[in-house]
């Protein structure tokens, strides 16, 4: 199949592009590089050529999902079978300061993309949603039939809004086949060390922060809260290896071959690890110390969050296979091979 991957130069998109190309799909990436580098796509092509022994069928288009004319041109030039839609803004704190940018990119951009898809007769869409749509769930693990919660920030609300737009869209025309994938906490990197998470400025998320402390780029980790009702008092999350997550998108595309309407799946491991588990995991992988101090809780954080991943296993035949040790070893390989991320090559 020929798959359009919006935001394909980003962290999850680049890993998904590798898996799509390895599975012999053609990939067209549309990205405006606002939070990524074109170098990531050169690395994707190298990984695929190394792993498969054939050149990657990868086309990179620089452009914006909010640009309807650019989308129309793309769909007229490429015979697209389905879209995996990652493009959007994702920093929770920034979304509070810049709500209009978040709604414009994430909600407006997704609507423009769907309009262009509809006009081009493309009705298969995989959307990157988030466990944030569950708000503060009543119990763990989180199942897909739990009530939608109240996200605490504009980023989370933008994901929920897009989910609702897509549900309405599927009701309007039975040709649509839409997968809403609710990610838990993506972490890790490709085993080659060539692609990984490359945050701009101070990382918002735990794993990139810890790895920057281990490499010496930051002094110490601030652990947000040591008094949660969890095993060691720190927050617990379901960290999923980004390569497992990427493979979940292929499973969703396969589901679309025989199904229409909306399918909703958690993509998580079903396991919860605390902040201190993650610190110890990276210390082990890097053989370096990760100094930390416990500080106040971060507003909007919940104590714990992990998935019931059985629906994806039953319906998509997908489950996470890579454990914490592999995730941390891959994180460290990426960090130590690319201490400045993709900027080392003077780009991005
Ligand atoms: P990322 O920032 O690395 O990737 C997003 C990509 O989209 C970037 O390459 C960026 O340049 C591009 N982009 C942004 N706005 C665009 C626009 N208007 N037009 C074209 N390209 C645009 O983020 P990621 O971690 O790879 O996340 C991918 C998706 O998954 C996002 O939608 C994000 O909200 C969602 N998600 C991420 C997480 C996470 O923890 N990483 C968790 C849940 C959901
Ligand atoms: N944490 C720290 N110090 C840090 C960063 C994080 O202690 O410097 C802690 C947090 O308090 C939390 C855990 O590490 O307990 C994970 O925090 P992240 O910021 O890495 O991830 P979150 O679970 O807060 O958020 C992630 C995604 C969001 C998504 C949300 C819910 O980043 O996009 O999961 O799915 F909305």
CSV table of C-alpha atoms and ligand atoms in Angstrom, one decimal:
chain,number,residue,atom,x,y,z
A,1,UNK,CA,0.0,0.0,0.0
A,2,UNK,CA,1.0,3.6,-0.4
A,3,UNK,CA,0.7,5.4,3.0
A,4,UNK,CA,0.8,9.1,3.8
A,5,UNK,CA,2.5,9.7,7.1
A,6,UNK,CA,1.9,13.2,8.4
A,7,UNK,CA,4.5,14.3,10.9
A,8,UNK,CA,6.6,11.4,9.7
A,9,UNK,CA,9.9,13.2,10.5
A,10,UNK,CA,9.0,13.3,14.2
A,11,UNK,CA,9.7,10.9,16.9
A,12,UNK,CA,6.9,8.3,16.5
A,13,UNK,CA,6.4,9.0,12.8
A,14,UNK,CA,10.0,8.2,11.9
A,15,UNK,CA,9.9,4.9,13.7
A,16,UNK,CA,6.6,4.1,12.1
A,17,UNK,CA,8.0,5.0,8.6
A,18,UNK,CA,10.7,2.4,9.2
A,19,UNK,CA,8.2,-0.3,10.0
A,20,UNK,CA,6.0,0.6,7.1
A,21,UNK,CA,8.9,0.5,4.7
A,22,UNK,CA,10.3,-2.7,6.1
A,23,UNK,CA,6.9,-4.2,5.5
A,24,UNK,CA,7.2,-3.2,1.8
A,25,UNK,CA,4.7,-0.3,1.9
A,26,UNK,CA,5.5,2.9,0.0
A,27,UNK,CA,5.6,5.9,2.3
A,28,UNK,CA,5.0,9.6,1.6
A,29,UNK,CA,5.9,11.8,4.5
A,30,UNK,CA,4.4,15.3,4.9
A,31,UNK,CA,6.1,17.4,7.6
A,32,UNK,CA,6.7,21.1,8.1
A,33,UNK,CA,9.7,20.3,10.3
A,34,UNK,CA,8.5,22.6,13.1
A,35,UNK,CA,9.6,20.0,15.6
A,36,UNK,CA,11.8,17.8,13.6
A,37,UNK,CA,14.7,17.5,11.1
A,38,UNK,CA,14.8,16.2,7.6
A,39,UNK,CA,17.9,14.3,8.7
A,40,UNK,CA,15.6,11.9,10.5
A,41,UNK,CA,14.2,10.8,7.1
A,42,UNK,CA,17.7,10.3,5.7
A,43,UNK,CA,18.3,8.0,8.6
A,44,UNK,CA,15.0,6.2,8.1
A,45,UNK,CA,16.1,5.5,4.5
A,46,UNK,CA,19.5,4.2,5.7
A,47,UNK,CA,18.0,1.9,8.3
A,48,UNK,CA,15.5,0.4,5.8
A,49,UNK,CA,18.2,-0.1,3.1
A,50,UNK,CA,20.5,-1.7,5.7
A,51,UNK,CA,17.8,-4.0,7.0
A,52,UNK,CA,16.1,-5.0,3.8
A,53,UNK,CA,18.9,-4.7,1.3
A,54,UNK,CA,16.7,-2.6,-1.0
A,55,UNK,CA,16.2,1.2,-1.3
A,56,UNK,CA,13.4,2.6,0.8
A,57,UNK,CA,10.3,3.7,-1.2
A,58,UNK,CA,10.2,7.0,0.8
A,59,UNK,CA,9.1,10.4,-0.6
A,60,UNK,CA,9.5,13.4,1.7
A,61,UNK,CA,7.2,16.4,1.1
A,62,UNK,CA,7.8,19.6,3.1
A,63,UNK,CA,4.4,21.1,3.8
A,64,UNK,CA,1.7,21.8,6.4
A,65,UNK,CA,-1.5,19.9,7.1
A,66,UNK,CA,-3.3,23.2,7.4
A,67,UNK,CA,-2.5,24.0,3.8
A,68,UNK,CA,-5.4,22.5,1.8
A,69,UNK,CA,-3.8,23.3,-1.6
A,70,UNK,CA,-0.6,21.5,-0.7
A,71,UNK,CA,-2.7,18.5,0.5
A,72,UNK,CA,-4.7,18.5,-2.7
A,73,UNK,CA,-1.5,18.5,-4.8
A,74,UNK,CA,-0.1,15.7,-2.7
A,75,UNK,CA,-3.2,13.5,-3.1
A,76,UNK,CA,-3.3,14.2,-6.9
A,77,UNK,CA,0.4,13.3,-7.3
A,78,UNK,CA,0.3,10.1,-5.1
A,79,UNK,CA,-2.2,7.3,-5.1
A,80,UNK,CA,-2.6,7.1,-1.4
A,81,UNK,CA,-4.3,4.1,0.2
A,82,UNK,CA,-4.3,5.3,3.8
A,83,UNK,CA,-3.1,8.1,6.1
A,84,UNK,CA,-1.3,7.7,9.4
A,85,UNK,CA,-1.7,11.1,11.0
A,86,UNK,CA,1.0,12.1,13.6
A,87,UNK,CA,1.4,15.8,12.7
A,88,UNK,CA,0.6,18.2,15.5
A,89,UNK,CA,1.9,20.0,18.5
A,90,UNK,CA,2.4,18.0,21.7
A,91,UNK,CA,3.9,20.1,24.6
A,92,UNK,CA,1.4,20.2,27.4
A,93,UNK,CA,2.8,23.3,29.1
A,94,UNK,CA,3.2,25.2,25.8
A,95,UNK,CA,-0.5,24.4,25.0
A,96,UNK,CA,-1.6,26.3,28.1
A,97,UNK,CA,0.4,29.4,27.0
A,98,UNK,CA,-0.5,29.1,23.3
A,99,UNK,CA,-4.0,27.5,23.1
A,100,UNK,CA,-4.8,28.9,19.7
A,101,UNK,CA,-1.7,27.4,18.1
A,102,UNK,CA,-2.7,24.0,19.5
A,103,UNK,CA,-6.3,24.1,18.4
A,104,UNK,CA,-5.3,25.5,15.0
A,105,UNK,CA,-2.6,22.8,14.3
A,106,UNK,CA,-4.2,19.8,16.0
A,107,UNK,CA,-7.9,20.4,15.5
A,108,UNK,CA,-7.9,22.7,12.5
A,109,UNK,CA,-5.1,20.8,10.8
A,110,UNK,CA,-6.8,17.4,11.3
A,111,UNK,CA,-10.1,18.8,9.8
A,112,UNK,CA,-8.3,20.2,6.8
A,113,UNK,CA,-6.5,16.8,6.3
A,114,UNK,CA,-9.9,15.0,6.5
A,115,UNK,CA,-11.4,17.4,4.0
A,116,UNK,CA,-8.6,16.7,1.5
A,117,UNK,CA,-8.8,13.0,2.1
A,118,UNK,CA,-12.6,13.0,1.5
A,119,UNK,CA,-12.1,15.0,-1.7
A,120,UNK,CA,-9.4,12.6,-2.9
A,121,UNK,CA,-11.5,9.5,-2.0
A,122,UNK,CA,-9.1,8.3,0.7
A,123,UNK,CA,-11.0,7.0,3.7
A,124,UNK,CA,-8.5,5.1,5.8
A,125,UNK,CA,-7.1,7.1,8.7
A,126,UNK,CA,-5.0,6.2,11.8
A,127,UNK,CA,-5.0,9.0,14.4
A,128,UNK,CA,-2.5,9.5,17.2
A,129,UNK,CA,-4.6,10.0,20.3
A,130,UNK,CA,-3.4,9.8,23.9
A,131,UNK,CA,-4.3,8.2,27.2
A,132,UNK,CA,-4.8,11.8,28.3
A,133,UNK,CA,-8.4,11.6,27.0
A,134,UNK,CA,-9.2,9.4,30.0
A,135,UNK,CA,-8.5,12.2,32.4
A,136,UNK,CA,-8.2,10.8,35.9
A,137,UNK,CA,-9.6,7.3,35.5
A,138,UNK,CA,-11.5,5.6,38.4
A,139,UNK,CA,-9.3,2.5,38.5
A,140,UNK,CA,-6.3,0.8,36.8
A,141,UNK,CA,-5.7,-0.6,34.3
A,142,UNK,CA,-7.5,1.7,31.8
A,143,UNK,CA,-9.9,0.0,29.4
A,144,UNK,CA,-11.2,1.6,26.2
A,145,UNK,CA,-14.7,1.5,27.5
A,146,UNK,CA,-13.9,3.8,30.4
A,147,UNK,CA,-15.7,7.1,30.3
A,148,UNK,CA,-13.8,9.9,28.6
A,149,UNK,CA,-12.4,12.1,31.3
A,150,UNK,CA,-11.6,15.8,31.5
A,151,UNK,CA,-8.2,16.5,30.1
A,152,UNK,CA,-6.5,19.2,32.2
A,153,UNK,CA,-4.9,21.2,29.3
A,154,UNK,CA,-5.6,22.5,25.7
A,155,UNK,CA,-3.3,19.8,24.3
A,156,UNK,CA,-5.4,17.0,25.9
A,157,UNK,CA,-8.6,18.7,24.9
A,158,UNK,CA,-7.4,19.0,21.3
A,159,UNK,CA,-6.9,15.2,21.1
A,160,UNK,CA,-10.4,14.7,22.5
A,161,UNK,CA,-11.9,17.1,20.1
A,162,UNK,CA,-10.3,15.4,17.1
A,163,UNK,CA,-11.5,12.0,18.4
A,164,UNK,CA,-15.1,13.4,18.4
A,165,UNK,CA,-14.7,15.0,15.0
A,166,UNK,CA,-13.6,11.7,13.6
A,167,UNK,CA,-16.4,9.8,15.3
A,168,UNK,CA,-18.9,12.2,13.6
A,169,UNK,CA,-17.1,11.8,10.3
A,170,UNK,CA,-17.4,8.0,10.4
A,171,UNK,CA,-21.1,8.3,11.2
A,172,UNK,CA,-21.6,10.6,8.2
A,173,UNK,CA,-20.2,8.1,5.6
A,174,UNK,CA,-19.7,4.4,6.1
A,175,UNK,CA,-16.7,4.4,3.7
A,176,UNK,CA,-14.5,5.8,6.5
A,177,UNK,CA,-12.3,3.4,8.4
A,178,UNK,CA,-10.7,5.2,11.3
A,179,UNK,CA,-8.4,3.9,14.1
A,180,UNK,CA,-8.1,6.0,17.2
A,181,UNK,CA,-4.9,4.8,18.9
A,182,UNK,CA,-4.5,6.0,22.5
A,183,UNK,CA,-0.8,5.9,23.2
A,184,UNK,CA,0.4,5.6,26.7
A,185,UNK,CA,4.0,6.8,27.3
A,186,UNK,CA,6.3,6.2,24.2
A,187,UNK,CA,10.0,5.9,25.0
A,188,UNK,CA,13.1,4.3,23.6
A,189,UNK,CA,14.6,4.5,20.2
A,190,UNK,CA,15.4,2.4,17.1
A,191,UNK,CA,18.0,-0.3,17.9
A,192,UNK,CA,20.4,1.1,15.3
A,193,UNK,CA,20.8,4.3,17.4
A,194,UNK,CA,20.1,6.3,14.2
A,195,UNK,CA,16.7,7.7,15.1
A,196,UNK,CA,15.2,8.6,18.4
A,197,UNK,CA,13.5,11.4,20.3
A,198,UNK,CA,15.1,14.8,19.8
A,199,UNK,CA,13.4,17.3,22.0
A,200,UNK,CA,14.0,21.0,21.3
A,201,UNK,CA,15.2,22.8,24.4
A,202,UNK,CA,14.4,21.5,27.9
A,203,UNK,CA,12.6,18.1,27.5
A,204,UNK,CA,9.1,17.9,28.9
A,205,UNK,CA,9.0,14.2,29.2
A,206,UNK,CA,10.8,12.0,31.7
A,207,UNK,CA,12.9,9.6,29.6
A,208,UNK,CA,14.6,12.2,27.4
A,209,UNK,CA,15.2,14.3,30.5
A,210,UNK,CA,16.9,11.4,32.3
A,211,UNK,CA,19.0,10.6,29.4
A,212,UNK,CA,20.2,14.2,29.1
A,213,UNK,CA,21.2,14.1,32.7
A,214,UNK,CA,23.1,10.9,32.2
A,215,UNK,CA,25.0,12.4,29.2
A,216,UNK,CA,25.9,15.4,31.3
A,217,UNK,CA,23.7,18.0,29.4
A,218,UNK,CA,21.6,18.6,32.5
A,219,UNK,CA,22.6,18.6,36.2
A,220,UNK,CA,19.8,16.6,37.8
A,221,UNK,CA,16.3,15.3,37.4
A,222,UNK,CA,13.5,17.0,39.3
A,223,UNK,CA,11.2,14.2,40.3
A,224,UNK,CA,7.7,15.8,40.4
A,225,UNK,CA,6.2,14.5,43.6
A,226,UNK,CA,7.4,11.9,46.1
A,227,UNK,CA,4.1,11.5,48.0
A,228,UNK,CA,1.8,9.8,45.5
A,229,UNK,CA,0.0,6.7,46.7
A,230,UNK,CA,2.3,4.5,44.6
A,231,UNK,CA,4.9,1.9,45.5
A,232,UNK,CA,7.7,4.4,46.0
A,233,UNK,CA,5.7,7.7,46.1
A,234,UNK,CA,6.6,8.7,42.6
A,235,UNK,CA,4.3,8.8,39.5
A,236,UNK,CA,3.6,5.5,37.7
A,237,UNK,CA,3.2,5.3,33.9
A,238,UNK,CA,3.0,2.7,31.2
A,239,UNK,CA,6.2,3.2,29.1
A,240,UNK,CA,5.9,1.6,25.7
A,241,UNK,CA,8.9,1.1,23.4
A,242,UNK,CA,8.5,3.3,20.3
A,243,UNK,CA,9.2,0.4,18.0
A,244,UNK,CA,6.3,-1.6,19.5
A,245,UNK,CA,4.1,1.5,19.2
A,246,UNK,CA,5.1,1.9,15.6
A,247,UNK,CA,4.1,-1.7,14.8
A,248,UNK,CA,0.7,-1.0,16.3
A,249,UNK,CA,0.0,1.3,13.4
A,250,UNK,CA,0.7,-1.4,10.9
A,251,UNK,CA,-1.8,-3.6,12.8
A,252,UNK,CA,-4.4,-0.9,12.7
A,253,UNK,CA,-3.9,-0.5,8.9
A,254,UNK,CA,-4.4,-4.2,8.5
A,255,UNK,CA,-7.6,-4.0,10.5
A,256,UNK,CA,-8.9,-1.4,8.0
A,257,UNK,CA,-8.7,-3.8,5.1
A,258,UNK,CA,-11.9,-5.6,6.3
A,259,UNK,CA,-13.5,-3.0,8.6
A,260,UNK,CA,-15.2,0.4,8.5
A,261,UNK,CA,-16.3,2.8,11.2
A,262,UNK,CA,-14.2,3.7,14.2
A,263,UNK,CA,-11.9,1.4,16.2
A,264,UNK,CA,-10.4,2.5,19.5
A,265,UNK,CA,-7.4,0.9,21.0
A,266,UNK,CA,-5.0,1.5,23.8
A,267,UNK,CA,-1.4,1.1,22.8
A,268,UNK,CA,0.4,0.3,26.0
A,269,UNK,CA,2.2,-2.6,27.7
A,270,UNK,CA,-0.1,-3.2,30.7
A,271,UNK,CA,2.8,-2.6,33.1
A,272,UNK,CA,3.4,0.5,35.3
A,273,UNK,CA,6.8,1.8,36.3
A,274,UNK,CA,7.6,4.6,38.7
A,275,UNK,CA,9.8,7.5,38.0
A,276,UNK,CA,12.5,6.0,40.2
A,277,UNK,CA,12.2,2.6,38.3
A,278,UNK,CA,13.0,4.6,35.2
A,279,UNK,CA,15.9,6.4,36.8
A,280,UNK,CA,17.4,3.0,37.9
A,281,UNK,CA,16.7,1.5,34.4
A,282,UNK,CA,18.7,4.2,32.7
A,283,UNK,CA,21.5,4.1,35.3
A,284,UNK,CA,21.8,0.4,34.5
A,285,UNK,CA,21.8,0.9,30.8
A,286,UNK,CA,24.3,3.7,30.8
A,287,UNK,CA,26.4,2.6,33.8
A,288,UNK,CA,26.2,6.3,34.9
A,289,UNK,CA,24.6,7.9,37.8
A,290,UNK,CA,21.4,10.0,37.3
A,291,UNK,CA,21.3,12.5,40.2
A,292,UNK,CA,17.8,13.6,41.2
A,293,UNK,CA,15.8,15.5,43.7
A,294,UNK,CA,12.2,15.2,44.7
A,295,UNK,CA,10.3,18.4,44.2
A,296,UNK,CA,6.6,19.4,44.3
A,297,UNK,CA,4.1,17.6,42.2
A,298,UNK,CA,3.6,19.0,38.6
A,299,UNK,CA,0.1,20.5,38.3
A,300,UNK,CA,-2.2,18.3,36.1
A,301,UNK,CA,-0.3,15.0,36.7
A,302,UNK,CA,-2.1,12.0,37.9
A,303,UNK,CA,-0.6,9.4,40.3
A,304,UNK,CA,-0.7,6.4,38.0
A,305,UNK,CA,-1.7,5.5,34.5
A,306,UNK,CA,-1.4,2.1,32.8
A,307,UNK,CA,-3.3,0.3,30.0
A,308,UNK,CA,-5.4,-2.7,29.7
A,309,UNK,CA,-3.9,-3.7,26.4
A,310,UNK,CA,-6.1,-6.8,25.8
A,311,UNK,CA,-8.4,-5.2,23.2
A,312,UNK,CA,-5.6,-4.5,20.8
A,313,UNK,CA,-4.3,-8.0,21.4
A,314,UNK,CA,-7.7,-9.6,20.7
A,315,UNK,CA,-8.7,-7.4,17.7
A,316,UNK,CA,-5.5,-6.3,16.1
A,317,UNK,CA,-3.3,-9.2,17.1
A,318,UNK,CA,-0.8,-6.7,18.4
A,319,UNK,CA,1.0,-6.6,21.7
A,320,UNK,CA,4.1,-4.9,23.0
A,321,UNK,CA,7.1,-7.2,23.1
A,322,UNK,CA,10.1,-5.1,24.2
A,323,UNK,CA,10.7,-4.6,27.9
A,324,UNK,CA,12.2,-1.9,30.1
A,325,UNK,CA,15.8,-3.1,29.7
A,326,UNK,CA,15.7,-2.9,25.9
A,327,UNK,CA,13.9,0.5,26.0
A,328,UNK,CA,16.6,1.9,28.2
A,329,UNK,CA,19.5,0.3,26.3
A,330,UNK,CA,18.0,1.8,23.0
A,331,UNK,CA,17.5,5.2,24.6
A,332,UNK,CA,21.0,5.3,25.8
A,333,UNK,CA,22.5,4.2,22.4
A,334,UNK,CA,20.5,6.9,20.7
A,335,UNK,CA,21.6,9.5,23.3
A,336,UNK,CA,25.2,8.6,23.3
A,337,UNK,CA,25.5,8.3,19.5
A,338,UNK,CA,23.7,11.6,19.0
A,339,UNK,CA,24.5,13.8,22.1
A,340,UNK,CA,23.1,16.8,20.2
A,341,UNK,CA,20.3,15.0,18.5
A,342,UNK,CA,20.1,15.5,14.7
A,343,UNK,CA,21.8,18.9,15.0
A,344,UNK,CA,25.2,17.3,14.9
A,345,UNK,CA,25.0,17.4,11.1
A,346,UNK,CA,24.3,21.1,11.2
A,347,UNK,CA,20.6,20.7,10.4
A,348,UNK,CA,17.3,20.7,12.2
B,1,LIG,P1,6.9,15.0,17.2
B,1,LIG,O1,6.8,16.5,17.6
B,1,LIG,O2,8.2,14.4,17.3
B,1,LIG,O3,6.3,14.7,15.8
B,1,LIG,C1,5.2,15.5,15.3
B,1,LIG,C2,5.7,15.9,13.8
B,1,LIG,O4,4.6,16.7,13.2
B,1,LIG,C3,6.9,16.8,13.8
B,1,LIG,O5,7.8,16.2,12.9
B,1,LIG,C4,6.4,18.1,13.4
B,1,LIG,O6,7.4,18.9,12.7
B,1,LIG,C5,5.2,17.8,12.6
B,1,LIG,N1,4.2,18.8,12.5
B,1,LIG,C6,3.6,19.5,13.5
B,1,LIG,N2,2.7,20.4,13.1
B,1,LIG,C7,2.6,20.2,11.7
B,1,LIG,C8,1.8,20.7,10.7
B,1,LIG,N3,0.9,21.7,11.0
B,1,LIG,N4,2.0,20.3,9.5
B,1,LIG,C9,2.9,19.3,9.2
B,1,LIG,N5,3.7,18.8,10.1
B,1,LIG,C10,3.6,19.2,11.4
B,1,LIG,O7,5.8,14.2,18.2
B,1,LIG,P2,5.7,12.7,18.4
B,1,LIG,O8,6.1,12.4,19.8
B,1,LIG,O9,6.2,11.9,17.3
B,1,LIG,O10,4.1,12.6,18.4
B,1,LIG,C11,3.4,12.2,17.3
B,1,LIG,C12,1.9,12.3,17.5
B,1,LIG,O11,1.6,11.4,18.6
B,1,LIG,C13,1.4,13.7,18.0
B,1,LIG,O12,0.1,13.9,17.4
B,1,LIG,C14,1.3,13.6,19.4
B,1,LIG,O13,0.3,14.5,20.0
B,1,LIG,C15,0.9,12.1,19.6
B,1,LIG,N6,1.2,11.6,20.9
B,1,LIG,C16,2.5,11.7,21.4
B,1,LIG,C17,2.8,11.2,22.7
B,1,LIG,C18,4.2,11.3,23.2
B,1,LIG,O14,4.4,11.2,24.4
B,1,LIG,N7,5.2,11.4,22.3
B,1,LIG,C19,1.8,10.6,23.5
B,1,LIG,C20,0.5,10.6,23.0
B,1,LIG,C21,0.2,11.1,21.7
B,2,LIG,N1,8.4,13.5,35.5
B,2,LIG,C1,9.3,13.9,36.5
B,2,LIG,N2,10.2,14.8,36.1
B,2,LIG,C2,10.3,15.3,34.8
B,2,LIG,C3,9.4,14.8,33.8
B,2,LIG,C4,8.4,13.9,34.2
B,2,LIG,O1,9.2,13.5,37.6
B,2,LIG,O2,11.2,16.1,34.5
B,2,LIG,C5,7.4,12.5,35.9
B,2,LIG,C6,5.9,13.0,35.8
B,2,LIG,O3,5.5,13.6,36.9
B,2,LIG,C7,5.2,11.6,35.5
B,2,LIG,C8,6.2,10.8,34.7
B,2,LIG,O4,7.5,11.4,35.0
B,2,LIG,O5,4.9,11.0,36.7
B,2,LIG,C9,6.0,10.8,33.2
B,2,LIG,O6,5.9,12.2,32.8
B,2,LIG,P1,6.0,12.6,31.2
B,2,LIG,O7,5.9,14.1,31.2
B,2,LIG,O8,7.1,11.9,30.6
B,2,LIG,O9,4.6,11.9,30.7
B,2,LIG,P2,3.1,12.2,31.1
B,2,LIG,O10,2.6,10.9,31.6
B,2,LIG,O11,2.9,13.3,32.0
B,2,LIG,O12,2.5,12.7,29.7
B,2,LIG,C10,2.5,11.8,28.6
B,2,LIG,C11,2.6,12.5,27.3
B,2,LIG,C12,1.4,13.4,27.0
B,2,LIG,C13,0.1,12.6,27.2
B,2,LIG,C14,0.1,12.0,28.6
B,2,LIG,C15,-1.1,11.1,28.9
B,2,LIG,O13,3.7,13.4,27.3
B,2,LIG,O14,1.4,13.8,25.7
B,2,LIG,O15,1.3,11.1,28.7
B,2,LIG,O16,-1.1,10.1,27.9
B,2,LIG,F1,-0.9,13.5,27.1
